[in-house]
Tab-separated table of C-alpha atoms in Angstrom:
chain	number	residue	atom	x	y	z
A	1	MET	CA	-21.630	-10.826	0.602
A	2	ASN	CA	-21.421	-13.488	-2.098
A	3	ILE	CA	-20.760	-10.781	-4.678
A	4	ILE	CA	-17.567	-9.816	-2.815
A	5	ARG	CA	-16.358	-13.420	-2.798
A	6	ALA	CA	-17.038	-13.642	-6.514
A	7	GLN	CA	-15.103	-10.451	-7.209
A	8	ALA	CA	-12.227	-11.432	-4.925
A	9	ALA	CA	-11.847	-14.646	-6.913
A	10	ARG	CA	-10.485	-12.489	-9.740
A	11	LEU	CA	-7.518	-11.354	-7.654
A	12	PRO	CA	-5.279	-14.356	-8.507
A	13	LEU	CA	-5.619	-13.427	-12.184
A	14	ALA	CA	-4.675	-9.822	-11.404
A	15	ALA	CA	-1.680	-11.077	-9.416
A	16	ALA	CA	-0.562	-13.319	-12.289
A	17	ILE	CA	-0.784	-10.437	-14.758
A	18	LEU	CA	1.261	-8.219	-12.431
A	19	VAL	CA	3.934	-10.914	-12.130
A	20	LEU	CA	4.162	-11.220	-15.920
A	21	ILE	CA	4.482	-7.447	-16.333
A	22	LEU	CA	7.100	-7.112	-13.600
A	23	VAL	CA	9.169	-10.087	-14.767
A	24	GLY	CA	9.060	-8.981	-18.400
A	25	SER	CA	10.019	-5.399	-17.604
A	26	GLY	CA	12.689	-6.586	-15.167
A	27	PHE	CA	14.397	-8.675	-17.831
A	28	LEU	CA	14.207	-5.778	-20.298
A	29	ILE	CA	15.735	-3.342	-17.809
A	30	ASP	CA	18.493	-5.605	-16.557
A	31	GLY	CA	19.372	-7.501	-19.713
A	32	GLY	CA	18.024	-5.379	-22.541
A	33	PRO	CA	19.353	-2.183	-24.107
A	34	ALA	CA	21.880	-0.548	-21.810
A	35	GLY	CA	20.177	2.853	-21.599
A	36	ILE	CA	18.088	2.343	-18.456
A	37	ARG	CA	20.688	0.116	-16.814
A	38	ASP	CA	23.417	2.724	-17.304
A	39	GLU	CA	21.204	5.503	-15.959
A	40	ASP	CA	20.379	3.345	-12.937
A	41	THR	CA	24.051	2.720	-12.254
A	42	SER	CA	24.961	6.389	-12.611
A	43	ALA	CA	22.179	7.565	-10.301
A	44	VAL	CA	23.000	5.121	-7.508
A	45	GLY	CA	26.707	5.837	-7.839
A	46	TRP	CA	26.119	9.585	-7.578
A	47	LEU	CA	24.008	9.180	-4.435
A	48	ALA	CA	26.564	6.877	-2.831
A	49	GLY	CA	29.308	9.409	-3.541
A	50	HIS	CA	27.377	12.238	-1.882
A	51	ARG	CA	26.310	10.608	1.367
A	52	THR	CA	26.373	12.622	4.562
A	53	SER	CA	26.343	11.286	8.112
A	54	TRP	CA	23.094	12.988	9.137
A	55	LEU	CA	21.226	11.788	6.054
A	56	VAL	CA	22.564	8.258	6.533
A	57	ARG	CA	21.072	8.281	10.042
A	58	ALA	CA	17.816	9.848	8.874
A	59	THR	CA	17.315	7.363	6.036
A	60	GLU	CA	18.034	4.463	8.383
A	61	ALA	CA	15.234	5.617	10.688
A	62	ALA	CA	12.809	6.402	7.849
A	63	THR	CA	13.289	2.974	6.293
A	64	TRP	CA	11.454	1.508	9.297
A	65	LEU	CA	8.260	3.071	7.960
A	66	ALA	CA	8.063	0.145	5.536
A	67	ASP	CA	10.193	-2.468	7.288
A	68	THR	CA	8.866	-6.024	7.093
A	69	TRP	CA	7.997	-6.182	10.798
A	70	THR	CA	6.403	-2.733	10.703
A	71	VAL	CA	4.140	-3.810	7.845
A	72	ILE	CA	3.237	-7.112	9.530
A	73	ALA	CA	2.443	-5.448	12.853
A	74	ALA	CA	0.448	-2.619	11.283
A	75	THR	CA	-1.538	-5.043	9.121
A	76	ALA	CA	-2.354	-7.225	12.136
A	77	VAL	CA	-3.495	-4.234	14.195
A	78	LEU	CA	-5.610	-2.771	11.375
A	79	ALA	CA	-7.236	-6.128	10.631
A	80	ALA	CA	-7.976	-6.757	14.313
A	81	VAL	CA	-9.509	-3.301	14.796
A	82	ALA	CA	-11.555	-3.667	11.606
A	83	ALA	CA	-12.875	-7.073	12.707
A	84	TRP	CA	-13.750	-5.768	16.173
A	85	ARG	CA	-15.491	-2.631	14.902
A	86	THR	CA	-17.425	-4.096	11.964
A	87	ARG	CA	-17.846	-7.824	12.703
A	88	ALA	CA	-17.559	-8.240	8.913
A	89	TRP	CA	-15.088	-10.658	7.315
A	90	TRP	CA	-14.485	-8.668	4.140
A	91	LEU	CA	-12.833	-5.625	5.739
A	92	PRO	CA	-10.062	-7.374	7.747
A	93	GLY	CA	-9.787	-9.841	4.878
A	94	GLY	CA	-9.198	-7.001	2.430
A	95	ILE	CA	-6.554	-5.463	4.693
A	96	ILE	CA	-4.667	-8.752	4.929
A	97	LEU	CA	-5.001	-9.294	1.174
A	98	LEU	CA	-3.319	-5.948	0.539
A	99	THR	CA	-0.015	-6.790	2.187
A	100	ALA	CA	-0.065	-10.594	1.791
A	101	GLY	CA	-0.848	-10.386	-1.927
A	102	GLU	CA	1.762	-7.692	-2.506
A	103	THR	CA	4.352	-9.824	-0.711
A	104	ALA	CA	3.546	-12.888	-2.824
A	105	ILE	CA	3.771	-10.936	-6.092
A	106	TYR	CA	7.023	-9.340	-4.963
A	107	GLU	CA	8.625	-12.639	-3.919
A	108	ILE	CA	7.783	-14.376	-7.203
A	109	SER	CA	8.909	-11.456	-9.378
A	110	ASN	CA	12.017	-10.898	-7.296
A	111	THR	CA	13.063	-14.538	-7.524
A	112	LEU	CA	12.468	-14.828	-11.258
A	113	VAL	CA	14.258	-11.598	-12.219
A	114	ALA	CA	17.094	-12.032	-9.670
A	115	ARG	CA	18.592	-8.651	-10.450
A	116	PRO	CA	21.780	-7.916	-8.495
A	117	ARG	CA	21.696	-5.047	-6.059
A	118	PRO	CA	23.652	-1.900	-6.968
A	119	ALA	CA	27.426	-2.239	-7.027
A	120	VAL	CA	27.958	0.345	-4.275
A	121	ALA	CA	28.447	0.161	-0.516
A	122	ARG	CA	25.085	-1.054	0.804
A	123	LEU	CA	23.998	0.253	4.203
A	124	ASP	CA	21.247	-2.265	4.973
A	125	PRO	CA	21.211	-6.067	5.149
A	126	GLY	CA	19.583	-7.873	2.263
A	127	ASP	CA	19.875	-10.659	-0.259
A	128	PRO	CA	22.512	-9.528	-2.794
A	129	MET	CA	20.384	-10.999	-5.601
A	130	ALA	CA	17.154	-9.271	-4.643
A	131	SER	CA	16.952	-5.815	-6.141
A	132	TYR	CA	13.943	-5.748	-8.489
A	133	PRO	CA	11.292	-4.675	-7.621
A	134	SER	CA	11.514	-2.821	-4.303
A	135	GLY	CA	9.424	-4.664	-1.748
A	136	HIS	CA	9.703	-1.818	0.761
A	137	VAL	CA	8.174	0.676	-1.661
A	138	ALA	CA	5.425	-1.718	-2.761
A	139	ALA	CA	4.542	-2.481	0.856
A	140	SER	CA	4.440	1.212	1.784
A	141	VAL	CA	2.018	1.957	-1.067
A	142	CYS	CA	-0.291	-0.890	-0.040
A	143	LEU	CA	-0.159	-0.247	3.698
A	144	TYR	CA	-0.488	3.536	3.787
A	145	GLY	CA	-2.606	3.700	0.653
A	146	GLY	CA	-4.930	1.051	2.065
A	147	LEU	CA	-5.286	2.979	5.323
A	148	ALA	CA	-6.096	6.135	3.362
A	149	LEU	CA	-8.767	4.348	1.306
A	150	LEU	CA	-10.376	2.894	4.423
A	151	LEU	CA	-10.535	6.277	6.145
A	152	LEU	CA	-11.880	7.909	2.984
A	153	HIS	CA	-14.645	5.308	2.823
A	154	VAL	CA	-15.489	5.982	6.488
A	155	ALA	CA	-15.402	9.761	5.986
A	156	ARG	CA	-17.807	9.528	3.046
A	157	ARG	CA	-20.309	7.778	5.270
A	158	HIS	CA	-20.690	10.895	7.362
A	159	PRO	CA	-23.392	13.186	5.916
A	160	ARG	CA	-22.073	16.347	4.305
A	161	HIS	CA	-24.346	18.471	6.473
A	162	SER	CA	-23.022	16.874	9.680
A	163	HIS	CA	-20.862	19.085	11.894
A	164	GLY	CA	-20.408	16.770	14.844
A	165	ARG	CA	-17.125	15.629	16.318
A	166	GLY	CA	-17.204	12.340	14.401
A	167	HIS	CA	-17.561	14.233	11.129
A	168	GLY	CA	-14.451	16.330	11.755
A	169	VAL	CA	-12.337	13.463	13.086
A	170	ALA	CA	-13.191	11.225	10.117
A	171	ARG	CA	-12.260	13.852	7.567
A	172	ALA	CA	-9.116	14.958	9.393
A	173	GLY	CA	-7.947	11.364	9.701
A	174	ALA	CA	-8.614	10.750	6.015
A	175	ALA	CA	-6.664	13.883	5.030
A	176	VAL	CA	-3.654	12.853	7.144
A	177	ALA	CA	-3.777	9.309	5.763
A	178	VAL	CA	-3.905	10.537	2.156
A	179	ALA	CA	-0.880	12.767	2.794
A	180	ALA	CA	0.982	9.807	4.312
A	181	ALA	CA	-0.036	7.560	1.398
A	182	VAL	CA	1.732	9.984	-0.953
A	183	ALA	CA	4.683	11.016	1.216
A	184	VAL	CA	5.765	7.722	2.804
A	185	PRO	CA	6.374	5.759	-0.435
A	186	LEU	CA	8.390	8.694	-1.798
A	187	ILE	CA	10.457	8.849	1.383
A	188	VAL	CA	11.000	5.083	1.416
A	189	ALA	CA	11.950	5.083	-2.279
A	190	PHE	CA	14.589	7.753	-1.669
A	191	CYS	CA	15.915	5.969	1.435
A	192	ARG	CA	16.308	2.615	-0.292
A	193	THR	CA	18.078	4.194	-3.262
A	194	TYR	CA	20.251	6.474	-1.136
A	195	ARG	CA	21.333	3.546	1.038
A	196	GLY	CA	22.433	1.557	-2.026
A	197	MET	CA	19.784	-1.138	-1.769
A	198	HIS	CA	17.929	-0.403	-5.019
A	199	HIS	CA	18.265	1.200	-8.428
A	200	PRO	CA	15.785	3.952	-9.348
A	201	SER	CA	13.949	1.554	-11.685
A	202	ASP	CA	13.546	-0.892	-8.779
A	203	VAL	CA	11.663	1.615	-6.651
A	204	LEU	CA	9.546	2.703	-9.625
A	205	ALA	CA	8.601	-0.927	-10.213
A	206	GLY	CA	7.789	-1.293	-6.528
A	207	ALA	CA	5.497	1.742	-6.678
A	208	PHE	CA	3.811	0.297	-9.770
A	209	LEU	CA	3.290	-3.050	-8.050
A	210	GLY	CA	1.873	-1.447	-4.912
A	211	ALA	CA	-0.455	0.927	-6.762
A	212	CYS	CA	-1.851	-1.763	-9.074
A	213	TRP	CA	-2.447	-4.252	-6.281
A	214	LEU	CA	-4.008	-1.570	-4.074
A	215	ALA	CA	-6.399	-0.630	-6.890
A	216	ALA	CA	-7.296	-4.282	-7.520
A	217	VAL	CA	-8.053	-5.080	-3.861
A	218	ASN	CA	-9.962	-1.852	-3.388
A	219	ARG	CA	-12.105	-2.453	-6.478
A	220	THR	CA	-12.894	-6.089	-5.729
A	221	VAL	CA	-13.119	-6.114	-1.914
A	222	LEU	CA	-12.907	-2.828	-0.019
A	223	ALA	CA	-15.044	-0.419	-2.070
A	224	ARG	CA	-17.501	-3.145	-3.070
A	225	GLY	CA	-17.738	-4.359	0.523
A	226	PHE	CA	-18.610	-0.897	1.836
A	227	ALA	CA	-21.228	-0.470	-0.912
A	228	VAL	CA	-22.838	-3.869	-0.273
A	229	ASP	CA	-22.753	-3.322	3.488
A	230	ASP	CA	-24.490	0.038	3.149
A	231	ARG	CA	-27.197	-1.429	0.916
A	232	GLU	CA	-27.819	-4.274	3.345
A	233	ARG	CA	-28.006	-1.931	6.307
A	234	ARG	CA	-30.424	0.391	4.511
A	235	SER	CA	-32.641	-2.531	3.531
A	236	ALA	CA	-32.690	-3.579	7.201
A	237	GLY	CA	-33.574	-0.047	8.295
A	238	LEU	CA	-30.150	0.626	9.848
A	239	ARG	CA	-27.846	3.574	9.390
A	240	PRO	CA	-24.465	3.075	7.643
A	241	VAL	CA	-21.622	2.856	10.123
A	242	GLY	CA	-20.479	6.359	11.062
A	243	ALA	CA	-23.616	8.109	9.783
A	244	GLU	CA	-25.523	10.317	12.200
A	245	PRO	CA	-29.252	9.998	12.755
A	246	ARG	CA	-31.483	12.309	10.775
A	247	PRO	CA	-33.320	14.937	12.813
A	248	ALA	CA	-36.954	14.202	13.460
A	249	HIS	CA	-39.527	16.087	11.410
A	250	PRO	CA	-41.065	18.977	13.326
A	251	MET	CA	-44.604	18.346	14.543
């Protein structure tokens, strides 16, 4: 697994590049030409002026999909299950890297840009100088996107000709996870904007952060780890995890 360690060593550089992009774009949005800033202000103001009681309650509940404690708990559970099932360091390590790395990039970018939150009634607690980018949206992309990638990797390990129960469960789980990876960040982005916690550009930046970091961790750790693991198992005469045994040749 030395190749995975070597690839993972590139992640700090990817994180630094993401910070530079986010900080530069944050300064341009908040302190540059007024076009984007004015559109941001208008959009948040319009949403705040059209709030309804049922949607306020619904967005409060939906925000928990990417709440800090939800992300921490889900990451811990996923990492523990991955370690127990695979006995491989790279899979739980990759899961932890997804959310821990995203959090570090968010905190640095957020502190440096220090964009004020929207000037409307805010419905959630939060640092008034912590608007850009949206950490909730970034975390939702990494958490649910990471789960989808893991289940897709597992589903691909099942032979196409297999029709057993494991085959169907793996593919159904992957399909549900992919749907959640798309839907949850969109829901969270709407909730955070509707509740006055972020401008539209904040949630777009959060989605960008989450997607880029997810791609980087997948490329350097998750996808490469599955590929290396499969090669090592084949060289040892073992089946990839989740694959079914081939039928014996007829006599």
